[in-house]
Coordinates of C-alpha atoms in Angstrom, one line a residue:
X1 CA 31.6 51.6 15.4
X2 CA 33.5 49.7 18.3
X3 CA 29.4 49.4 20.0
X4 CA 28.4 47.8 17.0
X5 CA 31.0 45.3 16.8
X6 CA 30.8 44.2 20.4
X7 CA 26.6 43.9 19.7
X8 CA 27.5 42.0 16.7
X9 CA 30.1 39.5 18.4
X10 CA 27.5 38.6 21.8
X11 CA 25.4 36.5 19.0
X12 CA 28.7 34.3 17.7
X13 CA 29.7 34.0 22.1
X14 CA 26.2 32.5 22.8
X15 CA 26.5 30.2 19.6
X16 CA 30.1 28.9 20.5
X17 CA 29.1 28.4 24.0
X18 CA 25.7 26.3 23.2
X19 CA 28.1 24.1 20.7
X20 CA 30.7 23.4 22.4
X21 CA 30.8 25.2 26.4
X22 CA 27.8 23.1 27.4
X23 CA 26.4 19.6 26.7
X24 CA 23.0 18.6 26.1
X25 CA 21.2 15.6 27.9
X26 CA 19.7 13.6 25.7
X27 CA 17.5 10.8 26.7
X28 CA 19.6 7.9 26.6
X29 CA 18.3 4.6 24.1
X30 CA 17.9 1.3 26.0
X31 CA 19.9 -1.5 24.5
X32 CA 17.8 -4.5 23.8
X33 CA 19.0 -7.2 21.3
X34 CA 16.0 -9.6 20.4
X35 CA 17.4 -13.6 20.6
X36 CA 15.3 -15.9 18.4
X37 CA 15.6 -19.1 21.0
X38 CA 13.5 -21.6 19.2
X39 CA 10.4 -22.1 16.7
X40 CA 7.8 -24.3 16.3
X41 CA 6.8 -23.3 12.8
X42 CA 8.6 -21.1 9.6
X43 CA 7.6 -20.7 6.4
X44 CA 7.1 -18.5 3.8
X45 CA 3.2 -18.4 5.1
X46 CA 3.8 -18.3 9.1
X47 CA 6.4 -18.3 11.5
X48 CA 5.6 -18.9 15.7
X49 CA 9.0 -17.8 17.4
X50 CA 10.2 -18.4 21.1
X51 CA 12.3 -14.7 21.5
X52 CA 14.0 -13.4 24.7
X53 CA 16.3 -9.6 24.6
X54 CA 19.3 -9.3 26.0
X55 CA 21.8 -6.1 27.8
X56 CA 24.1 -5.3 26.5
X57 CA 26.4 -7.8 28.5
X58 CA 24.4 -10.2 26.5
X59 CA 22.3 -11.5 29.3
X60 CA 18.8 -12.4 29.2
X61 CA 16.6 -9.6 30.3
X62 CA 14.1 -10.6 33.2
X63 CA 10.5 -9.8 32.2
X64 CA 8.7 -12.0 35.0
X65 CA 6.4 -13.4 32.2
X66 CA 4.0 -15.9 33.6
X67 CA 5.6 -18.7 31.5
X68 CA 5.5 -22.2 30.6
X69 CA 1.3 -21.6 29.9
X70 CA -0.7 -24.3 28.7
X71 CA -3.6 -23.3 26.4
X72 CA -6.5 -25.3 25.0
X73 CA -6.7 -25.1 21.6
X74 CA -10.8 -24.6 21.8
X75 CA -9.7 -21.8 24.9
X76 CA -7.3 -19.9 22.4
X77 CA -9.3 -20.3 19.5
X78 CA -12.5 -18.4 21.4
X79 CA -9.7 -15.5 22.5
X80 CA -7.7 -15.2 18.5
X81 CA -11.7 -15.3 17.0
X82 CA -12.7 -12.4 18.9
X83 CA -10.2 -9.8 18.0
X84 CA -11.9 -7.0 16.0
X85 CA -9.9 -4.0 14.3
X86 CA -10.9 -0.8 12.2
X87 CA -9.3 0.3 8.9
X88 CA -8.8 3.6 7.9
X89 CA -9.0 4.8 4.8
X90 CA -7.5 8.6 4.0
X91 CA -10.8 9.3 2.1
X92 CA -13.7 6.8 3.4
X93 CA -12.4 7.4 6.8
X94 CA -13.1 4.4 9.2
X95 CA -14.7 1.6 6.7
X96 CA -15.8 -0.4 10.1
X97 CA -15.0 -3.2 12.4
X98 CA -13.6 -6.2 11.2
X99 CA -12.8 -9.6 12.4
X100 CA -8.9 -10.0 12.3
X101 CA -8.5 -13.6 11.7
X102 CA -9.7 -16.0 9.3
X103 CA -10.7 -19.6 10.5
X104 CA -8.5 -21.2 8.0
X105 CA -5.8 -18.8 9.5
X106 CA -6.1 -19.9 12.7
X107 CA -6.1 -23.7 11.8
X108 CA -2.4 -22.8 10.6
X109 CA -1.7 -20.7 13.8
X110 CA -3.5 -22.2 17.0
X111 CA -0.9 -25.4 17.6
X112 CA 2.1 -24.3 17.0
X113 CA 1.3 -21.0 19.1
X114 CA -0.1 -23.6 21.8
X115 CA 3.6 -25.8 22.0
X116 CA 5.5 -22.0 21.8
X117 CA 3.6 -21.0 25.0
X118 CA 4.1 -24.1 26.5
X119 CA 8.1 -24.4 26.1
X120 CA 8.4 -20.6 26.7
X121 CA 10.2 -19.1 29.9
X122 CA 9.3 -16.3 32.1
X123 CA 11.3 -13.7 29.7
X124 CA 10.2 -14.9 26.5
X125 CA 7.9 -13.6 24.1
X126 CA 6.2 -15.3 21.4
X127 CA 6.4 -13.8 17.6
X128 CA 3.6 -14.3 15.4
X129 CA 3.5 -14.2 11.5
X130 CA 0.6 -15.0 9.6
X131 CA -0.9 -14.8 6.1
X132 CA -4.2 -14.7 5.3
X133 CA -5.6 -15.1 1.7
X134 CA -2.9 -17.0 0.4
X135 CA -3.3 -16.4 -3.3
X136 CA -0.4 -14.2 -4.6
X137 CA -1.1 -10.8 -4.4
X138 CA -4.2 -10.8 -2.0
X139 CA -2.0 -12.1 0.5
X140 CA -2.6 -9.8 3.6
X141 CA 0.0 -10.6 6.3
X142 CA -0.3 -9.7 10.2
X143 CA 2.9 -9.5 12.5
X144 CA 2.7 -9.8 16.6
X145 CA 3.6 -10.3 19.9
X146 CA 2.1 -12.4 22.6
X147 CA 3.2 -12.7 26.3
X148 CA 1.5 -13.2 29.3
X149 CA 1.3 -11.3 32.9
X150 CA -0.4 -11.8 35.6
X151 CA -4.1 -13.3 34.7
X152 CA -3.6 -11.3 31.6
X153 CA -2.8 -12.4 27.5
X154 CA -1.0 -9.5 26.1
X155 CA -1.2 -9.2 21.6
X156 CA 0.8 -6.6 20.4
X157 CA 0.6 -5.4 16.5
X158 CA 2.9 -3.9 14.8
X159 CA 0.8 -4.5 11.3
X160 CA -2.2 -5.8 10.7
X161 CA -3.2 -7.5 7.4
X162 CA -0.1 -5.5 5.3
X163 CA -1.0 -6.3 1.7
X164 CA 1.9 -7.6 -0.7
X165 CA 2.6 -6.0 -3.4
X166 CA 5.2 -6.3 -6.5
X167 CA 8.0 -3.7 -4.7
X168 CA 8.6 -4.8 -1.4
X169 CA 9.6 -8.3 -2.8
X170 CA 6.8 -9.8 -0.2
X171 CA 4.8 -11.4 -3.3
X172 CA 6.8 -14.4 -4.6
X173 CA 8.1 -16.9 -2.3
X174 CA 9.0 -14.7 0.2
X175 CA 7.5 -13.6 3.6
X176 CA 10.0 -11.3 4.4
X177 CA 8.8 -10.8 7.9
X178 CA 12.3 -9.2 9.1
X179 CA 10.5 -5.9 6.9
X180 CA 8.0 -5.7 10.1
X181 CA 8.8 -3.5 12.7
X182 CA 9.3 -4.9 16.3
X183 CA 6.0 -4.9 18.0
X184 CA 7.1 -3.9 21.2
X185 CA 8.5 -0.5 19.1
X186 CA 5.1 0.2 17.9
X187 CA 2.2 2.4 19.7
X188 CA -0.1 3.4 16.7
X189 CA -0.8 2.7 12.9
X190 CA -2.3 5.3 10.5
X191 CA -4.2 2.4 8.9
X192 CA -5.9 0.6 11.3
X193 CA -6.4 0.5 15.0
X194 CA -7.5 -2.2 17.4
X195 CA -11.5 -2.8 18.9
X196 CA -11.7 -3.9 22.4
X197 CA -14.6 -6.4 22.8
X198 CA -15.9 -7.5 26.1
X199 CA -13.3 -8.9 28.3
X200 CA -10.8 -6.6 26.7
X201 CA -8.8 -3.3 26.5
X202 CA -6.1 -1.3 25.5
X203 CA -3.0 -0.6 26.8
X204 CA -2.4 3.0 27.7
X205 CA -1.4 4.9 25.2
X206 CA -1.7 2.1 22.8
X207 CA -3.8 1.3 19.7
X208 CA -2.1 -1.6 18.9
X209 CA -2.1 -3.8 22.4
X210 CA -5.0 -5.7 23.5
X211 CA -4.4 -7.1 27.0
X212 CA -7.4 -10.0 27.3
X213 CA -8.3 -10.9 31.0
X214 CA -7.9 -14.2 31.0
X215 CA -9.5 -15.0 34.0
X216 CA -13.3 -13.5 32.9
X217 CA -13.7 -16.9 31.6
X218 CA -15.7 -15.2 28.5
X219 CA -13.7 -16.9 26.0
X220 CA -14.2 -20.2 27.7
X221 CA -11.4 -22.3 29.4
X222 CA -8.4 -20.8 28.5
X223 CA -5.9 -22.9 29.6
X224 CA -5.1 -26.0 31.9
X225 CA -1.8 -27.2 34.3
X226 CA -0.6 -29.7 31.3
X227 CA -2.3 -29.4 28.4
X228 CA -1.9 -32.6 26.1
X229 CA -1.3 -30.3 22.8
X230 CA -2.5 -33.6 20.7
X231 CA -6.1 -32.9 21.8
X232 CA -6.0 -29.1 20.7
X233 CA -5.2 -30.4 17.3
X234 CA -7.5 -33.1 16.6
X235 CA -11.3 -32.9 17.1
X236 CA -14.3 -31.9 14.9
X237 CA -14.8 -28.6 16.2
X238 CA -13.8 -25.9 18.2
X239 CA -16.0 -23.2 20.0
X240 CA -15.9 -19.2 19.1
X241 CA -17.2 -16.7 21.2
X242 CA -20.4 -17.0 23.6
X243 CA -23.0 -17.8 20.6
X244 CA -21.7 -20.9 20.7
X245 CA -20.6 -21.0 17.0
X246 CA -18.8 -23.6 15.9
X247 CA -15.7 -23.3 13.6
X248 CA -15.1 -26.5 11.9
X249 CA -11.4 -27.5 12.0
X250 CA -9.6 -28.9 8.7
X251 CA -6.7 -29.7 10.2
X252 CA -4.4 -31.5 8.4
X253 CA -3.7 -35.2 9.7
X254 CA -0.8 -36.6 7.4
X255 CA 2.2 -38.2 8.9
X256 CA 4.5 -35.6 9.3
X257 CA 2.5 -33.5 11.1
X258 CA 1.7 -36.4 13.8
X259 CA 5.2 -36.9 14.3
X260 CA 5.8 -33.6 14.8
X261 CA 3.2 -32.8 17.4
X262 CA 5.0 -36.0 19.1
X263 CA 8.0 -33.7 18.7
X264 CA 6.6 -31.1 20.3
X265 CA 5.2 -32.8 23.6
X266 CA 8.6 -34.6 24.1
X267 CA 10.5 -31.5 24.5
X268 CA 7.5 -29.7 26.7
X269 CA 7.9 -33.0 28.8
X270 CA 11.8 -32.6 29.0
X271 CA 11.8 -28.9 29.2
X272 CA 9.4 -29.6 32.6
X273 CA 11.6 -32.5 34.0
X274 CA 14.3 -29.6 33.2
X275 CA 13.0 -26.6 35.2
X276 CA 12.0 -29.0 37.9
X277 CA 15.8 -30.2 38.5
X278 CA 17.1 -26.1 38.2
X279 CA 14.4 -25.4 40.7
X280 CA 15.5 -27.8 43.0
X281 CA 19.1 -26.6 42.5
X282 CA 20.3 -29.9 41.4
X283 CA 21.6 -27.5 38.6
X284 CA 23.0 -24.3 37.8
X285 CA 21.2 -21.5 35.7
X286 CA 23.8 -22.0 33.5
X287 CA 23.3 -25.5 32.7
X288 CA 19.7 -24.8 32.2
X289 CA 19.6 -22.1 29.9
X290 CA 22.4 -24.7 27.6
X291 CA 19.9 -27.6 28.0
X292 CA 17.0 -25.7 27.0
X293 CA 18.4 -23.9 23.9
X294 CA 20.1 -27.2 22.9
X295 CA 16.1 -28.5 23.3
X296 CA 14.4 -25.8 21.5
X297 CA 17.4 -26.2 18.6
X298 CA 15.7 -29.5 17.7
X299 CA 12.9 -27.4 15.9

């Protein structure tokens, strides 16, 4: 009897000494707080944000970006036209590749994107949302990242043409793009996945991030050392894709949107004369990073 108590006790001594005699090392989660510094367009349709992340001392974390970049607006048109993706379908399967952006889409998109890349440090990101079908319920909405390193353009998904519906209170005059998840915390989607095309691949690991060489020159000129943003907006046409095939460009030419693609290459123009006087340490980090937010606030 006195054997069969002792057996019967070793199980509760190994249970009290895994819960509380030992500790178990869990993998610590890194603190990142996402800082919305500036934008160049919001509403209900699309939204282009500046973001940085900060420690949890609140300072900026360094990502060594290769920021302020100065696109063309034919250059990223011929790179945002050629990104293909697959949806999947529980019963059809994969229903094939299909182009992810819309030309009217990417009228809407391209300048604002354009001035976001140019104002942008080297540990900032740019956030992307944009609707597509804007009728009501065939809205389809897409949510991502874009940052550049080295020679490369990095778009990371973390959905891709997420239809509204009635119960996620996306349908009516809301785009309720805080529902997204943050790209950057996103690897795969059960519903679609991304098609690399020539001058393209995936990240490893990833079915969501296409890093785009930008120096393959396959998408035409990409970008140039100070890009006057006023002629990526105007024009007839702009080029997509090596057949040559022109997208013609309906973009809208009213007042308001002329003075505020002034707006926009003011502060680039100031934000340069800025970093030029921090680089020459006439100065302080400090005073820089109050300058530029106090710029970027104007938006």
């Amino acid at each position: 009897m006195k054997q069969y108590t002792s057996l019967k006790f070793i199980p509760l001594l190994l249970l009290f000494t895994l819960t509380f005699g030992c500790s178990i090392s869990l993998p610590k989660k890194t603190y990142r707080k996402s800082n919305i510094v500036g934008a160049t367009i919001n509403d209900q349709s699309a939204s282009v944000e500046i973001r940085e992340e900060l420690d949890e001392q609140g300072n900026v974390i360094k990502k060594n970006f290769k920021h302020p970049y100065y696109f063309t607006g034919s250059g990223l048109a011929n790179i945002l036209s050629s990104i293909y993706y697959n949806q999947k379908s529980l019963i059809k399967g994969s229903t094939g590749r299909r182009k992810l952006f819309r030309e009217e889409e990417l009228q809407s998109i391209i300048p604002p994107i354009i001035s976001a890349f140019s104002m942008a440090t080297d540990s900032q990101d740019i956030l992307v949302f944009s609707t597509s079908d804007k009728v009501l319920l065939s809205d389809r909405q897409s949510y991502f990242s874009m940052f550049i390193s080295d020679n490369d353009l990095n778009i990371v998904f973390s959905t891709i043409q997420s239809k509204k519906n009635l119960t996620d209170g996306r349908a009516f005059r809301k785009s309720n793009k805080d529902k997204f998840k943050d790209p950057l915390d996103v690897k795969r989607d059960s519903f679609w996945s991304l098609v690399p095309m020539g001058g393209q691949r995936l990240a490893k690991g990833h079915q969501n991030w296409l890093i785009i060489d930008l120096s393959s020159n396959l998408f035409g000129m990409a970008s140039t050392d100070n890009a006057d943003i006023s002629d990526n907006i105007n024009g007839n046409s702009i080029q997509a894709g090596s057949n040559e095939r022109v997208i013609e460009k309906k973009v809208r030419t009213d007042k308001n949107f002329i003075a505020e693609t002034k707006k926009y290459q003011d502060v680039r123009e100031k934000l340069k004369e800025l970093k030029g006087l921090r680089d020459e340490g006439l100065i302080s980090e400090k005073d820089y990073e109050v300058k530029k937010k106090e710029l970027l606030n104007k938006f």
